PDB file of C-alpha atoms in Angstrom:
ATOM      1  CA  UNK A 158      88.477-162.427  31.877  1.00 83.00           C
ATOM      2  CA  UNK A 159      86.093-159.529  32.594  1.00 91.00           C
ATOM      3  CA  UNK A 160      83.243-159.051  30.026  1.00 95.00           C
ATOM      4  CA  UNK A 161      82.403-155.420  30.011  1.00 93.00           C
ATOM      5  CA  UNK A 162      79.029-156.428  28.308  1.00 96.00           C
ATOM      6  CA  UNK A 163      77.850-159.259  30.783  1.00 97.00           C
ATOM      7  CA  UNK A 164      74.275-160.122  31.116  1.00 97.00           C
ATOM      8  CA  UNK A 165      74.124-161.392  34.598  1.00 97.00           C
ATOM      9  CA  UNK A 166      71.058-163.727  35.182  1.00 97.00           C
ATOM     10  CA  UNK A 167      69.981-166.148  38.212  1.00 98.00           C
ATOM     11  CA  UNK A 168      68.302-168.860  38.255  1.00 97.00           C
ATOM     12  CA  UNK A 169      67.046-171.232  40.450  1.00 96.00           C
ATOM     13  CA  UNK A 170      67.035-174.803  41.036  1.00 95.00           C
ATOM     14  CA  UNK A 171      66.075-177.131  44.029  1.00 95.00           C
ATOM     15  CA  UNK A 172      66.122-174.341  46.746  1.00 93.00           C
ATOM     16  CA  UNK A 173      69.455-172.861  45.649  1.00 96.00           C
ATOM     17  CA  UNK A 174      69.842-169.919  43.773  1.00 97.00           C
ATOM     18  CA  UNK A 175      72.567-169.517  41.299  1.00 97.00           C
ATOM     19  CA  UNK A 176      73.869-166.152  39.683  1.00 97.00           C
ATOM     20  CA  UNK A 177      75.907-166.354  36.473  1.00 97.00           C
ATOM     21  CA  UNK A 178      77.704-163.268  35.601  1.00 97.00           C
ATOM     22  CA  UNK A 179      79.002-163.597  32.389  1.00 97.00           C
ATOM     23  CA  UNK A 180      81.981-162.585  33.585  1.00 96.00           C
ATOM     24  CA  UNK A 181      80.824-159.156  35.176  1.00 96.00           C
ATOM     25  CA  UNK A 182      83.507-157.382  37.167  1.00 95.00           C
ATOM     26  CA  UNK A 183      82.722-158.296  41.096  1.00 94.00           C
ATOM     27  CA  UNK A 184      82.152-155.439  42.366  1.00 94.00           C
ATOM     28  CA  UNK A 185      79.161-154.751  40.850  1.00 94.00           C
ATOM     29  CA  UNK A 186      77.688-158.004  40.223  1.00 96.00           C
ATOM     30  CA  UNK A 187      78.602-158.881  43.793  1.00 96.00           C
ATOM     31  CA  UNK A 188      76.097-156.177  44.898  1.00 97.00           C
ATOM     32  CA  UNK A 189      73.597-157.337  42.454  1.00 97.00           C
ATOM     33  CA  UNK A 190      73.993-160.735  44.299  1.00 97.00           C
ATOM     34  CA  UNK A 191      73.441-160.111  47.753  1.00 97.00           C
ATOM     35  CA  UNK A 192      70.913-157.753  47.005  1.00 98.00           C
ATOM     36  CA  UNK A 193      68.763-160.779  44.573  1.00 97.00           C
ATOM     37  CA  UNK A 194      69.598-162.977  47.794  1.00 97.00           C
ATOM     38  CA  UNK A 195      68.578-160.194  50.710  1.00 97.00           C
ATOM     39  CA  UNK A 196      65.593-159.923  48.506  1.00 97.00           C
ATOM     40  CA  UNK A 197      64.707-163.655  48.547  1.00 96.00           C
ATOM     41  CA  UNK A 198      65.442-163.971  52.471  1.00 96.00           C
ATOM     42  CA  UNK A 199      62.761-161.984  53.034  1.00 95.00           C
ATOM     43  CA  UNK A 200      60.318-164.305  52.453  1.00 95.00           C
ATOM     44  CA  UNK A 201      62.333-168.374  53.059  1.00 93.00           C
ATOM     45  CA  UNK A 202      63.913-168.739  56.564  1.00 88.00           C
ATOM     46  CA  UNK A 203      67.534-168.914  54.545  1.00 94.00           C
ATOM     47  CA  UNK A 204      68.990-168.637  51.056  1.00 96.00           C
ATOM     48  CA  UNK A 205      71.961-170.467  49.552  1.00 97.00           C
ATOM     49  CA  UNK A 206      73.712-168.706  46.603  1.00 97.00           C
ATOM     50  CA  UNK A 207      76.270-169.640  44.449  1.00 96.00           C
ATOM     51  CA  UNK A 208      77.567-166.900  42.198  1.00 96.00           C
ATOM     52  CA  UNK A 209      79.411-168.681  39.125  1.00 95.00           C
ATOM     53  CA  UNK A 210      81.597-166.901  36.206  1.00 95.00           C
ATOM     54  CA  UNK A 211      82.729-163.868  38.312  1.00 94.00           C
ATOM     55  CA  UNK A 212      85.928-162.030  38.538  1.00 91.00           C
ATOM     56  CA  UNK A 213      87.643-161.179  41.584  1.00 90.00           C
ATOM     57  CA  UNK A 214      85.238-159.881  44.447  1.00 91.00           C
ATOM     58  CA  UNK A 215      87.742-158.104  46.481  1.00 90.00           C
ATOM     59  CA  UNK A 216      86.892-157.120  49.959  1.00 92.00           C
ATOM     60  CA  UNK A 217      83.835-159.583  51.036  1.00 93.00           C
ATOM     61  CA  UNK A 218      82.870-157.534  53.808  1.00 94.00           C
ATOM     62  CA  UNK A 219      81.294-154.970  51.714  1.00 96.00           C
ATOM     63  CA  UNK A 220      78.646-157.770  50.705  1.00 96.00           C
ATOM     64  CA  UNK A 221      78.341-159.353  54.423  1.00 96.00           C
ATOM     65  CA  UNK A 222      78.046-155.252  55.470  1.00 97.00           C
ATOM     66  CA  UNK A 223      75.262-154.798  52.651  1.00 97.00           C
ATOM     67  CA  UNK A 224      73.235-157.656  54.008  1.00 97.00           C
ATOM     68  CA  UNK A 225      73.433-156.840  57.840  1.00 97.00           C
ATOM     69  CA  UNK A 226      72.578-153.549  56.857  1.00 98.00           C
ATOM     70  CA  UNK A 227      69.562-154.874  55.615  1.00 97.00           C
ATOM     71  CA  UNK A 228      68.794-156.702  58.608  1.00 96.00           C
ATOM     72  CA  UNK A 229      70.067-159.904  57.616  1.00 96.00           C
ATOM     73  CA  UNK A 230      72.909-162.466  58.382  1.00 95.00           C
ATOM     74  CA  UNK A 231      75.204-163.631  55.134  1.00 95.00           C
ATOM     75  CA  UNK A 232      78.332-165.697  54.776  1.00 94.00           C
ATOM     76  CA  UNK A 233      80.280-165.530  52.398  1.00 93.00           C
ATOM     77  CA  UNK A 234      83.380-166.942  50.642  1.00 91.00           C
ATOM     78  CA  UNK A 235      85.066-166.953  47.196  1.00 89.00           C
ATOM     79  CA  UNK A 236      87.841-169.390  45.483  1.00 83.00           C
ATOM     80  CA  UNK A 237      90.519-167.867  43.605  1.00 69.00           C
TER      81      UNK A 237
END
């Protein structure tokens, strides 16, 4: 279920960064994502993310696009 008033917020914990949500709509909370990860590449030779309590992302590229545009490699993938 979408929550039109999500509070997204990431923390971290042994090298792996996790981004709850709240059940933000995925489009915009996606960005938010990559960008929080792009961000933290810059300065760690890689960055593992795991986004949790997200709705649907839709098209992934956007995000992978985002990073490389940024000068950066990401993977991505998403259960449904």
């Amino acid at each position: 279920e979408i929550n039109a008033a999500a509070k997204p917020r990431i923390e971290t914990r042994h090298g792996v960064m996790h981004y709850y949500a709240d059940g933000a709509l995925g489009q915009s909370a996606g960005i938010e994502a990559i960008d929080a990860a792009v961000e933290q590449a810059r300065s760690t030779a890689s960055v593992t993310m795991i986004v949790h309590e997200i709705g649907h992302l839709a098209a992934l590229g956007m995000f992978v696009l985002r990073a490389a545009d940024a000068g950066m490699l990401a993977f991505l993938t998403q259960s449904t």
